[in-house]
Short mmCIF file of C-alpha atoms in Angstrom, two decimals:
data_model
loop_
_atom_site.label_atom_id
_atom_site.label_comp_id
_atom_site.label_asym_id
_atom_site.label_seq_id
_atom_site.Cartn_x
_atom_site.Cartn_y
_atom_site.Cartn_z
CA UNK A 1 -12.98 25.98 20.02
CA UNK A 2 -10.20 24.62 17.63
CA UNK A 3 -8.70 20.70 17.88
CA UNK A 4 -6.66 20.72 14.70
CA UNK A 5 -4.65 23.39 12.48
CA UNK A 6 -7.16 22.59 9.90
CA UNK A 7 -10.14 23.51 11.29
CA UNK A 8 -8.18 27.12 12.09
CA UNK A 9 -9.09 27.96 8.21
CA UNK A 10 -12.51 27.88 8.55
CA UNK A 11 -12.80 30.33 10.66
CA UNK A 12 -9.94 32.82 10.02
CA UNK A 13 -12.48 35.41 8.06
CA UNK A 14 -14.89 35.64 11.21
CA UNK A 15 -11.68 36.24 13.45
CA UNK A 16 -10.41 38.50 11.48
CA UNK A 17 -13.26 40.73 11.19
CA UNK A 18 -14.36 40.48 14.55
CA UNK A 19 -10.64 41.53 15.76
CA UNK A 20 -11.27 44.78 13.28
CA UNK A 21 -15.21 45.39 15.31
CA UNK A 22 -14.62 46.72 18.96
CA UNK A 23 -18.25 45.61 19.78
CA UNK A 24 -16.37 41.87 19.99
CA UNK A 25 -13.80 40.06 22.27
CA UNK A 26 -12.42 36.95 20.91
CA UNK A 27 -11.00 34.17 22.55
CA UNK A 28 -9.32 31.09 20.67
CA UNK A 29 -9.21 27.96 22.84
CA UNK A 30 -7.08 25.34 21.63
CA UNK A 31 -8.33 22.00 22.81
CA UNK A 32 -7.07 18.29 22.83
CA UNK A 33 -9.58 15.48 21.08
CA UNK A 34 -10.51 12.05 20.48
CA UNK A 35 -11.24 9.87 17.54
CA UNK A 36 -12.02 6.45 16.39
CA UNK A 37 -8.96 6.12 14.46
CA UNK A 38 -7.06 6.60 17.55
CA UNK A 39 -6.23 2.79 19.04
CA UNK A 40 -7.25 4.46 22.67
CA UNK A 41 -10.12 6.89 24.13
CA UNK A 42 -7.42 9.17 25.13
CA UNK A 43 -7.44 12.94 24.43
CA UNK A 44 -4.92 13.65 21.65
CA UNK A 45 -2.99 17.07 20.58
CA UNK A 46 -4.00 17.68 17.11
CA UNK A 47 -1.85 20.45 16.86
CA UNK A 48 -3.44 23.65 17.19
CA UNK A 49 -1.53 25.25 19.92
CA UNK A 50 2.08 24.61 18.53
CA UNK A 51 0.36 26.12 14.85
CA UNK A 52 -1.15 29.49 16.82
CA UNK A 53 2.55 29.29 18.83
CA UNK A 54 3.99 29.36 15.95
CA UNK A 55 2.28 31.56 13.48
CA UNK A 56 2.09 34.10 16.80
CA UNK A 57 -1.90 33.93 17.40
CA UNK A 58 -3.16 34.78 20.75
CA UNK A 59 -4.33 31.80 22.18
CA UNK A 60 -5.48 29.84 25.11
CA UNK A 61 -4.84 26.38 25.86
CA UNK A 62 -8.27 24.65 26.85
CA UNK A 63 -7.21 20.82 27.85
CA UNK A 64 -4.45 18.46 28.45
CA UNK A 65 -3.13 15.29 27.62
CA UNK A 66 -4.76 13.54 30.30
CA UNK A 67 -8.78 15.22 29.70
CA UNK A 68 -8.60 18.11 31.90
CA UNK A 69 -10.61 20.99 29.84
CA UNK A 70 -10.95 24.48 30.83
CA UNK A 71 -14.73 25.08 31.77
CA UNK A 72 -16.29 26.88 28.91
CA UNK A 73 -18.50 28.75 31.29
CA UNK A 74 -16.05 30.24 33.21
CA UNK A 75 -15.05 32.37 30.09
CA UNK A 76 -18.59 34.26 30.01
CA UNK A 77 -19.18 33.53 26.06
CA UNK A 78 -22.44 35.12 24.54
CA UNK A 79 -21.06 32.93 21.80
CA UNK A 80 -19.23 29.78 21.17
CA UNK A 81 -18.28 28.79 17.57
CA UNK A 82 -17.65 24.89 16.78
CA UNK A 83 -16.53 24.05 13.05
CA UNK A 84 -17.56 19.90 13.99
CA UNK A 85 -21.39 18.89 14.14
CA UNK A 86 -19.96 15.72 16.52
CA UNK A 87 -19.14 17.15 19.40
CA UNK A 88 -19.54 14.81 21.40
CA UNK A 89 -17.47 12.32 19.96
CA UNK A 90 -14.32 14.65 20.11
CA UNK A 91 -14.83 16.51 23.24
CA UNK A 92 -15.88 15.77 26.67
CA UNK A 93 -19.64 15.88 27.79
CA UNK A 94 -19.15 19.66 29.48
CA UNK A 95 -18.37 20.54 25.50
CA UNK A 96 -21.77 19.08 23.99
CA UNK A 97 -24.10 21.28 22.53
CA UNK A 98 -26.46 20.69 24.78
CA UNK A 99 -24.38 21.82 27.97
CA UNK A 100 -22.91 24.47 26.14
CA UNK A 101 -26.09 25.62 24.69
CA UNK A 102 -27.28 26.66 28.00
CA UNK A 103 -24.61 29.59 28.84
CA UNK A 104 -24.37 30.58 25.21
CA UNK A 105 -25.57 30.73 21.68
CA UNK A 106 -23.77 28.24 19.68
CA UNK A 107 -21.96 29.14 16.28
CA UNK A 108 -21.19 26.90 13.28
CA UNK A 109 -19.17 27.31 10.39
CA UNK A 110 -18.19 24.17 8.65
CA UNK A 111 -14.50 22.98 8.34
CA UNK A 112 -14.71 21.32 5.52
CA UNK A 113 -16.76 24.53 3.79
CA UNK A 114 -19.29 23.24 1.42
CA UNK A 115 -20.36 19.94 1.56
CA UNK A 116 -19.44 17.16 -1.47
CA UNK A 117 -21.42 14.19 -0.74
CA UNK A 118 -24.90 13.13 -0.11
CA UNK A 119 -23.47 10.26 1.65
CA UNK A 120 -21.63 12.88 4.70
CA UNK A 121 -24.95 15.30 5.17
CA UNK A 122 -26.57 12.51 7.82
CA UNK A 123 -23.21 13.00 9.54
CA UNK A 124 -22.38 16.91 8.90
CA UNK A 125 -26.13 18.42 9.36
CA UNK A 126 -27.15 15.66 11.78
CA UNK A 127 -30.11 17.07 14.07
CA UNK A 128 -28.63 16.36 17.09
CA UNK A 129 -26.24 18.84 16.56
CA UNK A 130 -28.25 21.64 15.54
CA UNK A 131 -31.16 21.19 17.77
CA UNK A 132 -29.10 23.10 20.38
CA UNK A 133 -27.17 25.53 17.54
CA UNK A 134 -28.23 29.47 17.18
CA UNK A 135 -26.61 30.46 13.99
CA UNK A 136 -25.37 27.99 10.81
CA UNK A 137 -23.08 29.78 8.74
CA UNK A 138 -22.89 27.29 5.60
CA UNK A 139 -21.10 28.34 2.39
CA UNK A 140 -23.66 27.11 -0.09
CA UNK A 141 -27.62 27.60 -1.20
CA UNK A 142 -27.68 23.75 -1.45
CA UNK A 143 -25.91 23.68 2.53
CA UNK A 144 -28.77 25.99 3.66
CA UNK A 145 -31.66 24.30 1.68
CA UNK A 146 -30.06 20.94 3.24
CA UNK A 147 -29.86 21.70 6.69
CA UNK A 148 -33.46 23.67 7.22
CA UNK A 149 -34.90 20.33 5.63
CA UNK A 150 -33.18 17.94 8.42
CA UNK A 151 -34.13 20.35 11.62
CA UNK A 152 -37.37 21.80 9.92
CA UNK A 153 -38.94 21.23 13.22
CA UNK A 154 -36.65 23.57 15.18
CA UNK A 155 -39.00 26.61 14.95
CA UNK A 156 -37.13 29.38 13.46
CA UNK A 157 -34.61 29.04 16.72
CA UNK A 158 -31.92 27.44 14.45
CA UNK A 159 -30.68 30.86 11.93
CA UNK A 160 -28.89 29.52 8.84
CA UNK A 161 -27.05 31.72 6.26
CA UNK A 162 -24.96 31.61 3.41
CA UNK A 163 -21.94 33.37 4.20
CA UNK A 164 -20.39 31.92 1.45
CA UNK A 165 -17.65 29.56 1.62
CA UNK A 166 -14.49 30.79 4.03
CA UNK A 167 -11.55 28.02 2.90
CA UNK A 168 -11.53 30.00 -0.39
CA UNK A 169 -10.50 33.89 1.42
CA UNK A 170 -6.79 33.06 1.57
CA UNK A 171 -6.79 32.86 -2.06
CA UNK A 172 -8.30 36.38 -2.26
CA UNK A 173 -5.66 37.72 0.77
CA UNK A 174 -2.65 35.90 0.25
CA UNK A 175 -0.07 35.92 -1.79
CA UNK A 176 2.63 32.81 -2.25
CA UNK A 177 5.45 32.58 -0.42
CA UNK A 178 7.78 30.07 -0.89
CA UNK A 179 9.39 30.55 2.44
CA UNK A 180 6.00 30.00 4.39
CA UNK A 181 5.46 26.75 2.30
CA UNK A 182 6.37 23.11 1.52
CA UNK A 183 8.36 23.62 -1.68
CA UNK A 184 11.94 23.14 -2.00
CA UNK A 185 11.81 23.54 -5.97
CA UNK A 186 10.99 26.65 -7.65
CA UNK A 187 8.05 27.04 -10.08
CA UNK A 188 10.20 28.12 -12.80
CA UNK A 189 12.06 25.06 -12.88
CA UNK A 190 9.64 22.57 -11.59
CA UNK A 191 6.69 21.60 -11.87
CA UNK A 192 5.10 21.38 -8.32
CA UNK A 193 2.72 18.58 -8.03
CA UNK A 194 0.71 17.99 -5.05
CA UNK A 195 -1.25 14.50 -3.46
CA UNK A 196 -3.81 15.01 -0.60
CA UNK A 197 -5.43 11.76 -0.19
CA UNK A 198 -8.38 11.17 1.95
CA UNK A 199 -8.08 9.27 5.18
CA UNK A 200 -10.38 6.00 5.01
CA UNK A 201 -10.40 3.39 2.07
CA UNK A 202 -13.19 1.68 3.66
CA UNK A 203 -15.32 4.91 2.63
CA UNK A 204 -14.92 3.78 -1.19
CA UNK A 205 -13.06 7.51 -1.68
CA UNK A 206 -9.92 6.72 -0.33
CA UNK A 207 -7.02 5.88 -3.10
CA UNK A 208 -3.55 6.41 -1.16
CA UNK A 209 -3.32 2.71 -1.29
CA UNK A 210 -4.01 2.42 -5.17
CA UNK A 211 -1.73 5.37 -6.25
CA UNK A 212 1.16 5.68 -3.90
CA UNK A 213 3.64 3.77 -5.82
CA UNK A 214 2.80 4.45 -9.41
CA UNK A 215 2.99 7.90 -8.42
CA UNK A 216 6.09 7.40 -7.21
CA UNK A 217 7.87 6.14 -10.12
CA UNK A 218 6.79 8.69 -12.45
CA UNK A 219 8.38 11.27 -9.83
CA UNK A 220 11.50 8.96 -10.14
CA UNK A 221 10.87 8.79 -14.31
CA UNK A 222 10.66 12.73 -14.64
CA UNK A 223 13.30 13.07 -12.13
CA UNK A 224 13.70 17.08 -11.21
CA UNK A 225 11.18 18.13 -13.75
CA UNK A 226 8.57 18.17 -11.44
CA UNK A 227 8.28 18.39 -7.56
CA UNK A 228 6.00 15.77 -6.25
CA UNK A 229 4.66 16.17 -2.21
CA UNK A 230 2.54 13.76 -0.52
CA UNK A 231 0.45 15.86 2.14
CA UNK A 232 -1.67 12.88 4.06
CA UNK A 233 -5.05 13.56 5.65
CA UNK A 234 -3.77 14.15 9.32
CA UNK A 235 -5.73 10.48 10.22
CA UNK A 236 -4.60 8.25 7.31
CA UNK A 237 -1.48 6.88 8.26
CA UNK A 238 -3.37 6.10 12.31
CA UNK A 239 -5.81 4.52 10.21
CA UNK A 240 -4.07 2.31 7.71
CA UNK A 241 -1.92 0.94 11.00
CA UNK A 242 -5.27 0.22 13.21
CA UNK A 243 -6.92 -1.31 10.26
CA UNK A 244 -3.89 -3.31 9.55
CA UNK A 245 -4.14 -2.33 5.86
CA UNK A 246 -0.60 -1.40 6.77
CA UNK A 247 2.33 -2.75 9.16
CA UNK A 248 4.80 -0.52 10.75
CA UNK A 249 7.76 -1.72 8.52
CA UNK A 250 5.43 -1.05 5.39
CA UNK A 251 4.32 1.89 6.56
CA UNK A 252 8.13 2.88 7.78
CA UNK A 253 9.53 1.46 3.93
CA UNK A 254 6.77 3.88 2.08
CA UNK A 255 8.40 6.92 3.85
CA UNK A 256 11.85 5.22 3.24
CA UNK A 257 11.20 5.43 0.30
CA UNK A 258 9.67 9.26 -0.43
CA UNK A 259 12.82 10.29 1.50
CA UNK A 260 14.86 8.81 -0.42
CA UNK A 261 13.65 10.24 -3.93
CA UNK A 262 15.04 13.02 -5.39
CA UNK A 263 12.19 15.88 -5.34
CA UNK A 264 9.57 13.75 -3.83
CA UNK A 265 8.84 14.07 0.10
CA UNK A 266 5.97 13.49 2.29
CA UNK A 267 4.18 16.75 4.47
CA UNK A 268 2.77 16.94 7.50
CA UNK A 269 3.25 20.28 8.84
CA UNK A 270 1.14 22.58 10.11
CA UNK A 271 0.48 25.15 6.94
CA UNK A 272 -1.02 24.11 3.58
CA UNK A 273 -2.42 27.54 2.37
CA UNK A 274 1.04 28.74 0.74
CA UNK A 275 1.53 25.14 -0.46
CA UNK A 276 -1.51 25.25 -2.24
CA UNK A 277 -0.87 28.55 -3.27
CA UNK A 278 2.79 27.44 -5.00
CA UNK A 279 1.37 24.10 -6.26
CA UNK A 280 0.78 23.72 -9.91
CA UNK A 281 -1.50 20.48 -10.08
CA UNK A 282 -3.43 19.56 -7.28
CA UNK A 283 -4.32 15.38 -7.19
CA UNK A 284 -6.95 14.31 -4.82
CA UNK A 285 -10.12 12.12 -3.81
CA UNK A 286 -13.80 12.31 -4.29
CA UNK A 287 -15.49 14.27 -1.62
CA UNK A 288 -12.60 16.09 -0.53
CA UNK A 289 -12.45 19.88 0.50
CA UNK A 290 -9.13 20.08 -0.29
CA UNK A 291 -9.71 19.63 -4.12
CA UNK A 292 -12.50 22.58 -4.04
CA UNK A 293 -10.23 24.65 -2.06
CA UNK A 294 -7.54 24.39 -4.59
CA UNK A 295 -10.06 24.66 -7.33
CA UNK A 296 -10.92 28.17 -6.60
CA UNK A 297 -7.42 29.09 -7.88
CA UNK A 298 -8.25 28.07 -11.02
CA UNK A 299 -5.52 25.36 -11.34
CA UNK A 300 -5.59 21.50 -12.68
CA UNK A 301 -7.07 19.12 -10.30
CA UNK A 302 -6.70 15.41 -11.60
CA UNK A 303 -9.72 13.82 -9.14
CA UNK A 304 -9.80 10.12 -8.70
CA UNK A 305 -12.74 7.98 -9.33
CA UNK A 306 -15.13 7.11 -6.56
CA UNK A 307 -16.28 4.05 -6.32
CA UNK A 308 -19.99 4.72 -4.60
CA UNK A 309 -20.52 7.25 -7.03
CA UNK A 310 -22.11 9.34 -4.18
CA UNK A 311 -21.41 13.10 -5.51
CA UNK A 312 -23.84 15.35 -4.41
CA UNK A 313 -26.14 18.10 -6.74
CA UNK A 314 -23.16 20.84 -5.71
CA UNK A 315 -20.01 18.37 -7.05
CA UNK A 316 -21.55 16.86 -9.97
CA UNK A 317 -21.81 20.65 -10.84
CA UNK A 318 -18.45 21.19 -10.87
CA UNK A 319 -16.91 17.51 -12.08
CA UNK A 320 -16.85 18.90 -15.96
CA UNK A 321 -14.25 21.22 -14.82
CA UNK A 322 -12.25 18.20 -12.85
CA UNK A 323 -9.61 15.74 -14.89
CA UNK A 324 -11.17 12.78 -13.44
CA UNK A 325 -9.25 9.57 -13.70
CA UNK A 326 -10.34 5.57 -13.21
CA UNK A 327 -7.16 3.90 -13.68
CA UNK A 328 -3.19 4.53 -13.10
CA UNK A 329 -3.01 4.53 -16.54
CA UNK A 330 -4.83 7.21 -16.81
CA UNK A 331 -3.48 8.96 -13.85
CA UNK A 332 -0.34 8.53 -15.12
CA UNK A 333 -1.46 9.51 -19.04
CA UNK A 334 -3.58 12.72 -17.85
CA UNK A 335 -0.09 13.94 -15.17
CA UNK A 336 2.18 13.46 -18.36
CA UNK A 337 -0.62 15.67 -20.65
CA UNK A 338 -0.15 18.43 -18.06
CA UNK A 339 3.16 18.10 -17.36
CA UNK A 340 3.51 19.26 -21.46
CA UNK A 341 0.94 21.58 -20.45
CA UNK A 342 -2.89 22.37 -19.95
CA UNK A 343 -4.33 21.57 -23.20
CA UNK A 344 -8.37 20.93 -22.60
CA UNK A 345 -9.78 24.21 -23.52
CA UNK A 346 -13.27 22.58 -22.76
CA UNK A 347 -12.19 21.90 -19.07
CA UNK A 348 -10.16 25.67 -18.60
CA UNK A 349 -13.16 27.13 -19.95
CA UNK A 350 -15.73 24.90 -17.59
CA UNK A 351 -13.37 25.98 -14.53
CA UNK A 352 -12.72 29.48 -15.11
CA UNK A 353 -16.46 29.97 -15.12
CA UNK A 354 -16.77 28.15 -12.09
CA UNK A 355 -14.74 29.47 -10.52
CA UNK A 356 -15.58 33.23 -10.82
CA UNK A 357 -19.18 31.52 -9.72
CA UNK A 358 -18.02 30.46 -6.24
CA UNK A 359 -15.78 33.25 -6.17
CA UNK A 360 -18.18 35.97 -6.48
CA UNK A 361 -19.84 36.36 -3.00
CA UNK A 362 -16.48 36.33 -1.19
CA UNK A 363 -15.63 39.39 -3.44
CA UNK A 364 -18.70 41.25 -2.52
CA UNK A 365 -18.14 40.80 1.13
CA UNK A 366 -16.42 38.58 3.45
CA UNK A 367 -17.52 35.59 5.24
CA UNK A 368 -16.64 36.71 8.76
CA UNK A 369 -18.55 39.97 7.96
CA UNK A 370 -21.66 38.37 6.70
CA UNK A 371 -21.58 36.73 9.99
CA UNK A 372 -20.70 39.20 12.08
CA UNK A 373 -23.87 41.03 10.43
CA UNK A 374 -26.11 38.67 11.01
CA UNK A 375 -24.85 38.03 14.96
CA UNK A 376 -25.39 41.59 15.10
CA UNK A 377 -28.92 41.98 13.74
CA UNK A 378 -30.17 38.87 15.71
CA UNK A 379 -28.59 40.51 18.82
CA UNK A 380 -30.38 43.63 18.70
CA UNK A 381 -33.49 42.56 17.02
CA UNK A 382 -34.10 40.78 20.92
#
């Protein structure tokens, strides 16, 4: 059950596999949602079915604008896999685990892979979720150790793994193409500088607001040196209008003004794997998948401060090999320093090894086949 593009990535291993293994069927359902940034309780179209459309992935649509969803039940799933522990916040109440949970054995596999914040594990291994899940396929030791804690009480129903963490295959499968991405400049004569900031200043983790026009005028200083792209969490500019942290003219003059910039333009398509892929220098927020996805391909990421200071065991692991910044001056100072090029042999070195750390169960086998195995050996084990 997919709502957004996004949450495609997360389980593209599993489908793959599984399309390989004649002992499965799978069916993608691509499904409207709702969310509190949205100023209604409608059911919204996040996307998903123009991306499979488009990218040519069997599909079936599974709701409508107007909260019409196809009855889960009536598809005969031994399985159902969700990649959101809040269910019933997006979907309607013949999609909550509970209802589901009856017909099927639920699936999970996070969307956001591992998780970065203490502060989010209430929220993304909440018990109310898993009471009614089967199999938790989490892409960290600290994920698994997490979760068994919260539902400890579930009584060996609830089967959580570590299949590793599957936002990080595509860097393993795919190679860049600049054709299936965002850039307009080459890397040879650029360089390609990317901005994914989180969705919700409220959060304390949020800096769109902070950064969006200093780092616009050093894309207007270096002029086409560089290529800068602004790819906004898909809920930040619903959010900054409902919260009235923005007006529609301000909001309307910020993307004025991107356009109007020479090498400097705002995305909000569909794809972000090949953009990743042809990006240099990745800038981005505390707590963010996005920064540990682009991590993985051992690349700069300048991080931004956070201001609860709410990293988790996992993150503050990896900060050392992070350019973390407090201040535009230093966001501006540290983008300059790699713009001459990547000079911290401390924080290459830190990375590297990280990297080939969180790399290294991916490269022994695959996410959707870990799962896949351990469907399997619950299956027959009955």
């Amino acid at each position: 059950v997919i709502h957004e593009p996004r949450s495609y990535g997360a389980l593209t291993s599993i489908i793959d596999e599984m399309g390989k293994d004649p002992r499965f069927e799978v069916i993608i359902l691509a499904v409207h949602y709702r969310h509190g940034v949205f100023s209604d309780n409608n059911y919204h179209d996040g996307g998903a079915a123009n991306y499979f459309r488009n990218y040519k992935i069997p599909f079936k649509i599974g709701s409508d604008s107007s909260g019409n969803f196809i009855d889960l039940k009536t598809l005969s799933p031994d399985v159902v896999f969700f990649q959101t522990p809040y269910n019933q916040f997006l979907f309607p109440p013949s999609y909550s685990p509970k209802i589901v949970s009856q017909f099927a054995f639920l699936a999970y596999m996070p969307y956001y892979g591992i998780s970065l914040s203490d502060d989010e594990k209430p929220l993304t291994h909440t018990p109310s979720f898993f009471q009614y899940v089967r199999y938790a396929f989490m892409g960290s030791d600290l994920d698994c150790v997490d979760l068994r804690q919260r539902v400890v009480w579930s009584n060996g129903f609830l089967k959580v793994f570590n299949s590793g963490c599957p936002k990080f295959a595509y860097v393993l499968s795919k190679k860049y193409d600049q054709t299936k991405s965002t850039w307009r400049t080459s890397g040879s004569t650029s360089f390609r500088v990317l901005w994914t900031p989180r969705w919700n200043p409220d959060e304390g983790n949020s800096h769109f607001l902070t950064y969006w026009q200093v780092l616009l005028n050093w894309a207007r200083e270096k002029n086409n040196a560089i290529e800068f792209v602004l790819r906004p969490h898909p809920l930040m500019f619903n959010y900054l209008l409902k919260t009235r942290k923005l007006t529609e003219s301000q909001l309307a003059h910020i993307k004025d003004e991107f356009a109007l910039t020479d090498y400097t333009h705002i995305d909000e398509s569909d794809e972000y794997q090949y953009t990743f892929l042809g990006a240099d220098c990745l800038i981005a927020d505390p707590n963010t998948s996005m920064a540990l996805e682009f991590f993985v391909q051992d690349k700069p990421v300048v991080y931004t401060d956070s201001e609860k200071n709410n990293d988790c065991q996992f993150m503050k692991g990896l900060l050392p090999g992070y350019y973390v910044v407090h201040t535009e001056a230093e966001m501006i100072r540290q983008l300059n320093s790699l713009l001459s090029g990547e000079g911290d042999s401390a924080i290459k070195d830190y990375r590297k090894k990280a990297v080939e750390r969180l790399m290294a169960p991916l490269k022994e086998m695959s996410c959707g086949k870990r799962a896949i195995n351990a469907i399997v050996s619950d299956v027959i084990s009955k």
